[in-house]
Amino acid sequence: MASLDTLPAPQRDAVETALAAAFGATPGDIAPLTEGGSTAFVYRVTHNGNRYLLRAEGEHSPLRNPHQYVSLRLAAEAGLAPPLRYLDESSGVLVADFIAQQPLRAYPGGAEALARALGEIAARLREAPLFPYFTDYPAIVDRLFAHVVRTGLFAPGLLDPYTERLAAIVARWRPARLVSAHNDLNPRNILFDGTRLWLIDWESAYRGDPLIDVAVLLDNFAPTPALETALLAGWGAQADPAELADARALTRLYYAGYFLSASATVPRTAHETDLSAPSAAQFLDGVEAGRFQPRTHDTIHTLGKLYLASFMSGAPVPPLDAL
């Protein structure tokens, strides 16, 4: 199959096994797709007039969640993730129904109805059968940010106030209840098929604090008080304001760490000493004007500093699908 030629041999063998198990034959139409920043190999498969998604796990991250496929299976059984046709946890290969995506902005009723629906699907996830426990979300953030500090991207000591604030949040983090959590409900991981919402990309899914999912949703879909009210109404549970503020700070530092880790891979001649960043509104204006281009080093680095600043200030951040 020429379309699978880029797969390393172990993944290719596992994929051929998956195709035979799912379809009883090799489909004639297999087209590669992209998947954001993931190292996974993703394809759209057409068989007997129906479309499916084939995904083979790529290089493992040091922060890899070993329970992602158990969580995915439970989510699919609960109707939160697209139905699975094949899943091999050992090889990291799956086949699922392909969702023909419609823009989230086309959701009936507009932004407020979408915000409420997102709160409702987060509530369904909160009450779903329990995912396995992996680690506490603050521990993931702490490990990722410690990596950023070690890269030498910024001058020694410049990030100390951020490390100190993170330590204070970690010290008081006491979730009242651990539930099934996706932990990365950014716009690229939420699909609208014209009728309902689906959640995808379960690499970070494990048992955790439900406020993490709410925090990510609020930052990406509720930039106004009315939308925040709608989303929380759909979620249908009480959120302590101080605990929610800590959750939002943690998620912002996580995404800051994600962007800055990528930025740190570009060689530099000196440590950076400037942490200034545009506001969310200024960044979005820059995107509109073409000053910030998708996937460029400057854009990724700027986003990292913007999210870093918001971790300290609580100022709004741009949605993660702004580019």
PDB file of N, CA, C and O in Angstrom, residues 271-296:
ATOM      1  N   HIS A 271      20.886  33.668  26.104  1.00  0.00           N
ATOM      2  CA  HIS A 271      19.636  33.532  26.837  1.00  0.00           C
ATOM      3  C   HIS A 271      18.744  34.732  26.559  1.00  0.00           C
ATOM      4  O   HIS A 271      19.222  35.866  26.448  1.00  0.00           O
ATOM      5  N   GLU A 272      17.453  34.511  26.485  1.00  0.00           N
ATOM      6  CA  GLU A 272      16.527  35.630  26.347  1.00  0.00           C
ATOM      7  C   GLU A 272      16.293  36.265  27.707  1.00  0.00           C
ATOM      8  O   GLU A 272      16.167  35.566  28.734  1.00  0.00           O
ATOM      9  N   THR A 273      16.203  37.579  27.737  1.00  0.00           N
ATOM     10  CA  THR A 273      16.007  38.306  28.991  1.00  0.00           C
ATOM     11  C   THR A 273      14.677  39.062  29.036  1.00  0.00           C
ATOM     12  O   THR A 273      14.367  39.704  30.036  1.00  0.00           O
ATOM     13  N   ASP A 274      13.902  38.951  27.969  1.00  0.00           N
ATOM     14  CA  ASP A 274      12.664  39.729  27.858  1.00  0.00           C
ATOM     15  C   ASP A 274      11.457  38.793  27.870  1.00  0.00           C
ATOM     16  O   ASP A 274      11.304  37.952  26.998  1.00  0.00           O
ATOM     17  N   LEU A 275      10.583  38.950  28.873  1.00  0.00           N
ATOM     18  CA  LEU A 275       9.383  38.135  28.965  1.00  0.00           C
ATOM     19  C   LEU A 275       8.127  38.879  28.524  1.00  0.00           C
ATOM     20  O   LEU A 275       7.015  38.367  28.675  1.00  0.00           O
ATOM     21  N   SER A 276       8.288  40.075  27.987  1.00  0.00           N
ATOM     22  CA  SER A 276       7.120  40.840  27.570  1.00  0.00           C
ATOM     23  C   SER A 276       6.402  40.118  26.432  1.00  0.00           C
ATOM     24  O   SER A 276       7.018  39.429  25.620  1.00  0.00           O
ATOM     25  N   ALA A 277       5.076  40.264  26.408  1.00  0.00           N
ATOM     26  CA  ALA A 277       4.258  39.581  25.401  1.00  0.00           C
ATOM     27  C   ALA A 277       3.056  40.443  25.075  1.00  0.00           C
ATOM     28  O   ALA A 277       2.616  41.252  25.898  1.00  0.00           O
ATOM     29  N   PRO A 278       2.502  40.299  23.885  1.00  0.00           N
ATOM     30  CA  PRO A 278       1.287  41.047  23.544  1.00  0.00           C
ATOM     31  C   PRO A 278       0.100  40.524  24.351  1.00  0.00           C
ATOM     32  O   PRO A 278       0.131  39.405  24.888  1.00  0.00           O
ATOM     33  N   SER A 279      -0.948  41.310  24.432  1.00  0.00           N
ATOM     34  CA  SER A 279      -2.196  40.834  25.015  1.00  0.00           C
ATOM     35  C   SER A 279      -2.867  39.886  24.028  1.00  0.00           C
ATOM     36  O   SER A 279      -2.464  39.797  22.848  1.00  0.00           O
ATOM     37  N   ALA A 280      -3.899  39.204  24.481  1.00  0.00           N
ATOM     38  CA  ALA A 280      -4.633  38.320  23.579  1.00  0.00           C
ATOM     39  C   ALA A 280      -5.208  39.096  22.407  1.00  0.00           C
ATOM     40  O   ALA A 280      -5.144  38.655  21.252  1.00  0.00           O
ATOM     41  N   ALA A 281      -5.763  40.272  22.692  1.00  0.00           N
ATOM     42  CA  ALA A 281      -6.346  41.087  21.628  1.00  0.00           C
ATOM     43  C   ALA A 281      -5.281  41.527  20.634  1.00  0.00           C
ATOM     44  O   ALA A 281      -5.499  41.509  19.415  1.00  0.00           O
ATOM     45  N   GLN A 282      -4.124  41.927  21.128  1.00  0.00           N
ATOM     46  CA  GLN A 282      -3.035  42.339  20.241  1.00  0.00           C
ATOM     47  C   GLN A 282      -2.542  41.165  19.392  1.00  0.00           C
ATOM     48  O   GLN A 282      -2.235  41.333  18.203  1.00  0.00           O
ATOM     49  N   PHE A 283      -2.474  39.993  19.995  1.00  0.00           N
ATOM     50  CA  PHE A 283      -2.043  38.825  19.239  1.00  0.00           C
ATOM     51  C   PHE A 283      -3.043  38.511  18.123  1.00  0.00           C
ATOM     52  O   PHE A 283      -2.642  38.260  16.973  1.00  0.00           O
ATOM     53  N   LEU A 284      -4.320  38.528  18.445  1.00  0.00           N
ATOM     54  CA  LEU A 284      -5.341  38.231  17.435  1.00  0.00           C
ATOM     55  C   LEU A 284      -5.345  39.282  16.324  1.00  0.00           C
ATOM     56  O   LEU A 284      -5.549  38.949  15.149  1.00  0.00           O
ATOM     57  N   ASP A 285      -5.096  40.548  16.691  1.00  0.00           N
ATOM     58  CA  ASP A 285      -4.958  41.587  15.664  1.00  0.00           C
ATOM     59  C   ASP A 285      -3.771  41.277  14.759  1.00  0.00           C
ATOM     60  O   ASP A 285      -3.831  41.474  13.536  1.00  0.00           O
ATOM     61  N   GLY A 286      -2.683  40.782  15.368  1.00  0.00           N
ATOM     62  CA  GLY A 286      -1.504  40.433  14.587  1.00  0.00           C
ATOM     63  C   GLY A 286      -1.748  39.266  13.647  1.00  0.00           C
ATOM     64  O   GLY A 286      -1.219  39.230  12.530  1.00  0.00           O
ATOM     65  N   VAL A 287      -2.563  38.307  14.086  1.00  0.00           N
ATOM     66  CA  VAL A 287      -2.936  37.194  13.210  1.00  0.00           C
ATOM     67  C   VAL A 287      -3.740  37.720  12.031  1.00  0.00           C
ATOM     68  O   VAL A 287      -3.503  37.373  10.869  1.00  0.00           O
ATOM     69  N   GLU A 288      -4.716  38.592  12.332  1.00  0.00           N
ATOM     70  CA  GLU A 288      -5.567  39.155  11.283  1.00  0.00           C
ATOM     71  C   GLU A 288      -4.748  39.950  10.267  1.00  0.00           C
ATOM     72  O   GLU A 288      -5.014  39.897   9.054  1.00  0.00           O
ATOM     73  N   ALA A 289      -3.735  40.658  10.760  1.00  0.00           N
ATOM     74  CA  ALA A 289      -2.913  41.489   9.877  1.00  0.00           C
ATOM     75  C   ALA A 289      -1.803  40.703   9.183  1.00  0.00           C
ATOM     76  O   ALA A 289      -1.086  41.249   8.347  1.00  0.00           O
ATOM     77  N   GLY A 290      -1.643  39.430   9.566  1.00  0.00           N
ATOM     78  CA  GLY A 290      -0.613  38.610   8.946  1.00  0.00           C
ATOM     79  C   GLY A 290       0.749  38.723   9.594  1.00  0.00           C
ATOM     80  O   GLY A 290       1.728  38.176   9.074  1.00  0.00           O
ATOM     81  N   ARG A 291       0.841  39.415  10.744  1.00  0.00           N
ATOM     82  CA  ARG A 291       2.138  39.534  11.415  1.00  0.00           C
ATOM     83  C   ARG A 291       2.536  38.231  12.112  1.00  0.00           C
ATOM     84  O   ARG A 291       3.724  37.982  12.315  1.00  0.00           O
ATOM     85  N   PHE A 292       1.562  37.428  12.488  1.00  0.00           N
ATOM     86  CA  PHE A 292       1.830  36.127  13.094  1.00  0.00           C
ATOM     87  C   PHE A 292       1.344  35.046  12.141  1.00  0.00           C
ATOM     88  O   PHE A 292       0.152  34.964  11.828  1.00  0.00           O
ATOM     89  N   GLN A 293       2.290  34.243  11.660  1.00  0.00           N
ATOM     90  CA  GLN A 293       1.989  33.201  10.692  1.00  0.00           C
ATOM     91  C   GLN A 293       1.962  31.832  11.375  1.00  0.00           C
ATOM     92  O   GLN A 293       2.721  31.589  12.318  1.00  0.00           O
ATOM     93  N   PRO A 294       1.096  30.932  10.913  1.00  0.00           N
ATOM     94  CA  PRO A 294       0.997  29.607  11.538  1.00  0.00           C
ATOM     95  C   PRO A 294       2.323  28.865  11.547  1.00  0.00           C
ATOM     96  O   PRO A 294       3.081  28.891  10.574  1.00  0.00           O
ATOM     97  N   ARG A 295       2.596  28.228  12.698  1.00  0.00           N
ATOM     98  CA  ARG A 295       3.710  27.292  12.849  1.00  0.00           C
ATOM     99  C   ARG A 295       5.102  27.906  12.702  1.00  0.00           C
ATOM    100  O   ARG A 295       6.090  27.186  12.605  1.00  0.00           O
ATOM    101  N   THR A 296       5.207  29.219  12.670  1.00  0.00           N
ATOM    102  CA  THR A 296       6.538  29.818  12.626  1.00  0.00           C
ATOM    103  C   THR A 296       7.106  29.892  14.036  1.00  0.00           C
ATOM    104  O   THR A 296       6.373  29.946  15.030  1.00  0.00           O
TER     105      THR A 296
END
